PDB file of C-alpha atoms in Angstrom:
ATOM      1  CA  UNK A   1     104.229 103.726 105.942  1.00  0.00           C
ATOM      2  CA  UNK A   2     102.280 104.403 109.413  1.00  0.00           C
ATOM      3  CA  UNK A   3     105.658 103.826 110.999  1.00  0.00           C
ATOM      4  CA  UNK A   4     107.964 105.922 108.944  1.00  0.00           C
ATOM      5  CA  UNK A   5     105.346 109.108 108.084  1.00  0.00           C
ATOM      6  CA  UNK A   6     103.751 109.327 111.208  1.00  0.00           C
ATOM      7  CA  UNK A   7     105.812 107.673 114.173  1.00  0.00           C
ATOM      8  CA  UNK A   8     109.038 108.597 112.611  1.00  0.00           C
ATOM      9  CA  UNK A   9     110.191 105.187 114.671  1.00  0.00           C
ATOM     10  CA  UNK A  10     110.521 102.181 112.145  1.00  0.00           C
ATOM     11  CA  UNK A  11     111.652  99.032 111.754  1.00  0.00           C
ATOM     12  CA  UNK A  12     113.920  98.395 108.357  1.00  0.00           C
ATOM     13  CA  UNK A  13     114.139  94.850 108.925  1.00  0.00           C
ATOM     14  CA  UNK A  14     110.177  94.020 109.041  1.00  0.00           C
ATOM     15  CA  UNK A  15     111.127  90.166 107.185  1.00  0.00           C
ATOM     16  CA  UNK A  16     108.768  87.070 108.554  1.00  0.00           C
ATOM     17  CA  UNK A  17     111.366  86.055 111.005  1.00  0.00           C
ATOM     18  CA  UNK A  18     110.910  89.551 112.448  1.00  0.00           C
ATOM     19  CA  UNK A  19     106.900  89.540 112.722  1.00  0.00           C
ATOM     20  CA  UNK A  20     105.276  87.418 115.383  1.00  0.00           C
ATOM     21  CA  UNK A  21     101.212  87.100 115.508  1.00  0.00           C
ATOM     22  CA  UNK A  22      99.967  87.346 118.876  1.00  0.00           C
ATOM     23  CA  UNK A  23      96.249  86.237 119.474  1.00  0.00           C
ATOM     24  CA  UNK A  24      94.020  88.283 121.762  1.00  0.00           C
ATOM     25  CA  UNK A  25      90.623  86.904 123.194  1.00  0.00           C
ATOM     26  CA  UNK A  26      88.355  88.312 125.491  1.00  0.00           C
ATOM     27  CA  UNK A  27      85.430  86.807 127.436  1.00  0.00           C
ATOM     28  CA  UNK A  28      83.667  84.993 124.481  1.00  0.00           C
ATOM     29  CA  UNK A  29      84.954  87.431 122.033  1.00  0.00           C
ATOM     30  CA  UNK A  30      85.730  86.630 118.503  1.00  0.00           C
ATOM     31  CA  UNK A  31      90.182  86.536 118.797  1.00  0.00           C
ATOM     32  CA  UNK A  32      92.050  89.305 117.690  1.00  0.00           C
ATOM     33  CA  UNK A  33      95.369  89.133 115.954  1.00  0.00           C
ATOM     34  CA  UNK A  34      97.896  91.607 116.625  1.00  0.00           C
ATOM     35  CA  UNK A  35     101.077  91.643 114.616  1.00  0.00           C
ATOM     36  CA  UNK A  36     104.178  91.877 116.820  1.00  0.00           C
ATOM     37  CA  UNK A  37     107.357  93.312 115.554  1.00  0.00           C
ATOM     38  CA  UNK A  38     110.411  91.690 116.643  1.00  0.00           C
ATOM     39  CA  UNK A  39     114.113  92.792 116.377  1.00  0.00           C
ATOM     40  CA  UNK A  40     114.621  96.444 116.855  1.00  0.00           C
ATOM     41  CA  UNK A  41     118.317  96.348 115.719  1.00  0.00           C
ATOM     42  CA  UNK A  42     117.774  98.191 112.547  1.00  0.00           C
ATOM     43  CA  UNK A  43     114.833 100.642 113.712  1.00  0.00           C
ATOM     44  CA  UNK A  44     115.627 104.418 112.597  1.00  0.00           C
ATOM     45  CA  UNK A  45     114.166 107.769 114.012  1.00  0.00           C
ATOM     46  CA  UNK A  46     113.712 109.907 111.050  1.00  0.00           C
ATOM     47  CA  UNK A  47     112.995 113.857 112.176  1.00  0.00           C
ATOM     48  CA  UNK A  48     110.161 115.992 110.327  1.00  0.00           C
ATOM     49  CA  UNK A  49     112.801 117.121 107.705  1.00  0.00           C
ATOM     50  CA  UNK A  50     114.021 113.779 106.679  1.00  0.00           C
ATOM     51  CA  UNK A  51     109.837 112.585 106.787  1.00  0.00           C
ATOM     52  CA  UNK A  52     108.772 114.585 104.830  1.00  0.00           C
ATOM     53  CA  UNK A  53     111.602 114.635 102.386  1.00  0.00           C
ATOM     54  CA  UNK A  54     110.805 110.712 101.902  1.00  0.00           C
ATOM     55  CA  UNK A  55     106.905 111.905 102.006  1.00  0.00           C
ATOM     56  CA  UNK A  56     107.748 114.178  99.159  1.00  0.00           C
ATOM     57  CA  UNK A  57     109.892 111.439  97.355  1.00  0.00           C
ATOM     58  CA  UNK A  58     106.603 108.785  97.580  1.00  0.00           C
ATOM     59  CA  UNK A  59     104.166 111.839  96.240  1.00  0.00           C
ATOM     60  CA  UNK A  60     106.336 113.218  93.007  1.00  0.00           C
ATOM     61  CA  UNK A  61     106.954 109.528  92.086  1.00  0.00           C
ATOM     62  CA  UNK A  62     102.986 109.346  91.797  1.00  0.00           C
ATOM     63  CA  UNK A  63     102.612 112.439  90.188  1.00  0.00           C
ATOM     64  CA  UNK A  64     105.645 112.143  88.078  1.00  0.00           C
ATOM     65  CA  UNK A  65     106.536 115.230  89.332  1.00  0.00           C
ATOM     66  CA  UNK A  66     109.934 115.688  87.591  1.00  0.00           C
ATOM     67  CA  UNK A  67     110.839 118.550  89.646  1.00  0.00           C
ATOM     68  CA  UNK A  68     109.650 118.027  92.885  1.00  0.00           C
ATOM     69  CA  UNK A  69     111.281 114.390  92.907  1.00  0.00           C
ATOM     70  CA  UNK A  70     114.772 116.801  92.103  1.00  0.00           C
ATOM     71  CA  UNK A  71     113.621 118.604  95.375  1.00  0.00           C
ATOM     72  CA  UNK A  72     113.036 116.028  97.462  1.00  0.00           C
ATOM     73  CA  UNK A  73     117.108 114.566  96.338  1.00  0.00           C
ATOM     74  CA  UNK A  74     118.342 117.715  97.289  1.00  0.00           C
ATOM     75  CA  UNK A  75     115.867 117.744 100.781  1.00  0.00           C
ATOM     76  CA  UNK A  76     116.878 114.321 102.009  1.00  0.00           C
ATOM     77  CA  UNK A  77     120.817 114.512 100.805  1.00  0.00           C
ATOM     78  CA  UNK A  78     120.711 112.639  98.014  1.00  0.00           C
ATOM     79  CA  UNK A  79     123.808 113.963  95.350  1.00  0.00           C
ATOM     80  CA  UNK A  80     123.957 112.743  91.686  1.00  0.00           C
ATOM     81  CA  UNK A  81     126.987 113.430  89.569  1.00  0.00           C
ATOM     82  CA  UNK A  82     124.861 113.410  86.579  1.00  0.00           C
ATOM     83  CA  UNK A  83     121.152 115.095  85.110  1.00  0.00           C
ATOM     84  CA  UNK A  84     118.849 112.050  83.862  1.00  0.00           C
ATOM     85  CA  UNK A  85     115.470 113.426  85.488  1.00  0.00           C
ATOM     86  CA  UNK A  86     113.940 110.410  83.280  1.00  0.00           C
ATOM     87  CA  UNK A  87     115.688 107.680  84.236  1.00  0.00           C
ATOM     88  CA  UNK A  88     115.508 109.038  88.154  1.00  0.00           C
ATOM     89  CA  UNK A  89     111.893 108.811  87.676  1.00  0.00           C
ATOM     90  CA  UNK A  90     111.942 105.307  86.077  1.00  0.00           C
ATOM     91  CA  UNK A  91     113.984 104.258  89.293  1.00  0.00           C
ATOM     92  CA  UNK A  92     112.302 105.807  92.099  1.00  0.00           C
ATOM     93  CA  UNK A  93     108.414 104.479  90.572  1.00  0.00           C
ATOM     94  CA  UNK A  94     110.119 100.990  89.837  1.00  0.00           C
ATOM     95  CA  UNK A  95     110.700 101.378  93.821  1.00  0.00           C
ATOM     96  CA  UNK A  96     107.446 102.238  94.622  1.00  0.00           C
ATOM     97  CA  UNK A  97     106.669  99.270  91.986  1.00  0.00           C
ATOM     98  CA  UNK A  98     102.492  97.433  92.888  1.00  0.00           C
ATOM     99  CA  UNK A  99     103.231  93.747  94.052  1.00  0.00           C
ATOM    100  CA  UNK A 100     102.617  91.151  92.066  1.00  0.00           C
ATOM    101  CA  UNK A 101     102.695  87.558  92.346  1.00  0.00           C
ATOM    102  CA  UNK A 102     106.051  85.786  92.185  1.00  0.00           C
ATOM    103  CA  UNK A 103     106.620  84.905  88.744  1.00  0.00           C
ATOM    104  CA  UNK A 104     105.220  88.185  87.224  1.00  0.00           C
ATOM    105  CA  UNK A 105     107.631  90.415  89.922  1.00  0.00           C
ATOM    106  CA  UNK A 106     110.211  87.977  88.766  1.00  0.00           C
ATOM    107  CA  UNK A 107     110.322  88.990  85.455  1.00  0.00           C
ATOM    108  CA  UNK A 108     109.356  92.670  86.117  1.00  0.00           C
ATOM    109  CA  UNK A 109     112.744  93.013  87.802  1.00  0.00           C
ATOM    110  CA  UNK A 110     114.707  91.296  85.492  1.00  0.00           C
ATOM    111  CA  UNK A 111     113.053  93.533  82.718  1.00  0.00           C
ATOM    112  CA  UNK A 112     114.295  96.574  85.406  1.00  0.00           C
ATOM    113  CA  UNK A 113     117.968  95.009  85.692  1.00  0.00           C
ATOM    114  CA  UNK A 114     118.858  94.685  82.203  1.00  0.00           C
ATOM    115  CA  UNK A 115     117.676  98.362  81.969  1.00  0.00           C
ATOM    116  CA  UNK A 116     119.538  99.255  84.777  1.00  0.00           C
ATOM    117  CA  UNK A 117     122.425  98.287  83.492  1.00  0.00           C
ATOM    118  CA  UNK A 118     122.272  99.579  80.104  1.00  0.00           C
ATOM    119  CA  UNK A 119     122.311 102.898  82.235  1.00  0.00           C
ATOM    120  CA  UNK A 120     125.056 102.335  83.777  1.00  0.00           C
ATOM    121  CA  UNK A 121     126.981 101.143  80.695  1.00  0.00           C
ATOM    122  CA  UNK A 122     125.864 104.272  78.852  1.00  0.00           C
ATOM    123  CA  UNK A 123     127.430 106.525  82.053  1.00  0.00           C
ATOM    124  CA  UNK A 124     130.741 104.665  81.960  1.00  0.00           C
ATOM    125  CA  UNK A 125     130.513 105.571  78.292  1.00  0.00           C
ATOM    126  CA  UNK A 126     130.053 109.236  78.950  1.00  0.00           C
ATOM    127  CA  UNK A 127     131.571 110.096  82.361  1.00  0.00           C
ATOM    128  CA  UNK A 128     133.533 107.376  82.745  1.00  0.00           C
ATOM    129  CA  UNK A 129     131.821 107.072  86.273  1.00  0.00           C
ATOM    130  CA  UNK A 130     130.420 103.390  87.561  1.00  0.00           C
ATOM    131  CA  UNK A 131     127.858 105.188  89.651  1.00  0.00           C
ATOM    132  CA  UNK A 132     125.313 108.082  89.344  1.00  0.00           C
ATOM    133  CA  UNK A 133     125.983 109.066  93.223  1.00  0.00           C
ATOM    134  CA  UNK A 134     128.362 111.354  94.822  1.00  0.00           C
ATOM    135  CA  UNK A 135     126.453 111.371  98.485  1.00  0.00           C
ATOM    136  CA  UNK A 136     124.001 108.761  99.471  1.00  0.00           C
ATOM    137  CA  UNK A 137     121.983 109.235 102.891  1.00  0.00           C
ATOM    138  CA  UNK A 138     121.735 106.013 105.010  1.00  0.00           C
ATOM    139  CA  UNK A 139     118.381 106.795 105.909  1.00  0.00           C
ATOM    140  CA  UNK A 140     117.345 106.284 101.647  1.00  0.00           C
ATOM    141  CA  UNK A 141     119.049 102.260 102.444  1.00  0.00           C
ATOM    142  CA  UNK A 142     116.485 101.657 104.949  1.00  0.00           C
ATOM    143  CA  UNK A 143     113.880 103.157 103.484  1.00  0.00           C
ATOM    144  CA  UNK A 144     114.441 101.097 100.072  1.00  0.00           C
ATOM    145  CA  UNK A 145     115.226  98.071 101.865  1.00  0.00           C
ATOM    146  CA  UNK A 146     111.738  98.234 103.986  1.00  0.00           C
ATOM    147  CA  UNK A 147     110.248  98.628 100.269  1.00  0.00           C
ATOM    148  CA  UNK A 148     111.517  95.633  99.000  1.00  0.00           C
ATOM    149  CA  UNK A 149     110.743  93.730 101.606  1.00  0.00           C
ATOM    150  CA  UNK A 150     107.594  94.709 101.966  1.00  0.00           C
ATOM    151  CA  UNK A 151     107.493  94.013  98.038  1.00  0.00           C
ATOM    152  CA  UNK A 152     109.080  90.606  98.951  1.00  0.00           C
ATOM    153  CA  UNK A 153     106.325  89.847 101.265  1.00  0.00           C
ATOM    154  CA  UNK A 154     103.760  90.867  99.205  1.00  0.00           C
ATOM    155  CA  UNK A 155     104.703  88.979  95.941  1.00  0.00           C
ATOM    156  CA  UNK A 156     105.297  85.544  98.014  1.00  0.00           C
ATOM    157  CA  UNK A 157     102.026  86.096  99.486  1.00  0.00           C
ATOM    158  CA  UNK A 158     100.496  86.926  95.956  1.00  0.00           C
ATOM    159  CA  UNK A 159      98.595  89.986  97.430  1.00  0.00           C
ATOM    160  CA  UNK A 160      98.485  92.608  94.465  1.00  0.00           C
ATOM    161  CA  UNK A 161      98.402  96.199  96.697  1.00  0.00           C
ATOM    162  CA  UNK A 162      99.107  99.161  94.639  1.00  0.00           C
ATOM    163  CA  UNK A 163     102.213 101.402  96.420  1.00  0.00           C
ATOM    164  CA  UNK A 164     101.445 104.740  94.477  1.00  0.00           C
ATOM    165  CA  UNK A 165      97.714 104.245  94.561  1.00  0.00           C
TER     166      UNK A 165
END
């Protein structure tokens, strides 16, 4: 979060290959350990507009803030071919899920899948469209796939940290 909201330099491929722990000691000191990111091929500058579009995405997702979340679509380039404010929101706080240990996050996103695709089988029905999006920005990819890794990493290391607060 430090490196996307405030840097606007991060690294969307922070997996444990990518993280090295450096170990600092000085003169009788207790050590220090410093995390080290590694691999900078899929870092991303995001400018203010694009921050705090994502900023705005994170903060109507915890305030179920049906209209702002439309807002922040429309402010980081994000076009749906369809109006389902509801299941948006189900999607976008699903993202911004709390880790959980490995089996419970297990079957939380299987639970998510099979209502995922009941969506999508109900807009086949009625638009006869496989997807809800016209335009998706590259910058939303990184951003949810830093969230699920970070998820990921969470869940294997059983560390329950709530995302919305």
């Amino acid at each position: 979060a430090y490196q996307m909201h405030i840097d606007g330099l991060f690294n969307a491929d922070p997996h444990p290959g990518n993280i090295l722990v450096q170990i600092n000691s000085k003169d009788g000191a207790p050590p220090v350990a410093t995390p080290v990111l590694l691999d900078w091929g899929l870092a991303k500058i995001m400018d203010d507009d694009k921050r705090l579009a994502f900023a705005q995405l994170v903060w109507t997702a915890h305030d179920k803030d049906f209209i702002g979340m439309l807002d922040a679509f429309v402010n980081m380039g994000l076009k749906l071919n369809r109006e389902d404010p509801l299941t948006d929101m189900s999607n976008i706080r699903f993202m911004f899920r709390d880790t959980s240990p490995p089996d419970e996050a297990r079957k939380d996103f299987q639970r998510e899948i099979k209502k995922m695709e009941k969506n999508d089988e109900r807009l086949m029905r009625e638009t006869g469209r496989k997807t809800p999006v016209d335009a998706l920005p590259g910058d939303l990819l990184f951003f949810a796939r830093v969230t699920d890794l970070m998820q990921g990493m969470g869940s294997r290391m059983r560390v329950r940290a709530p995302y919305l607060g």
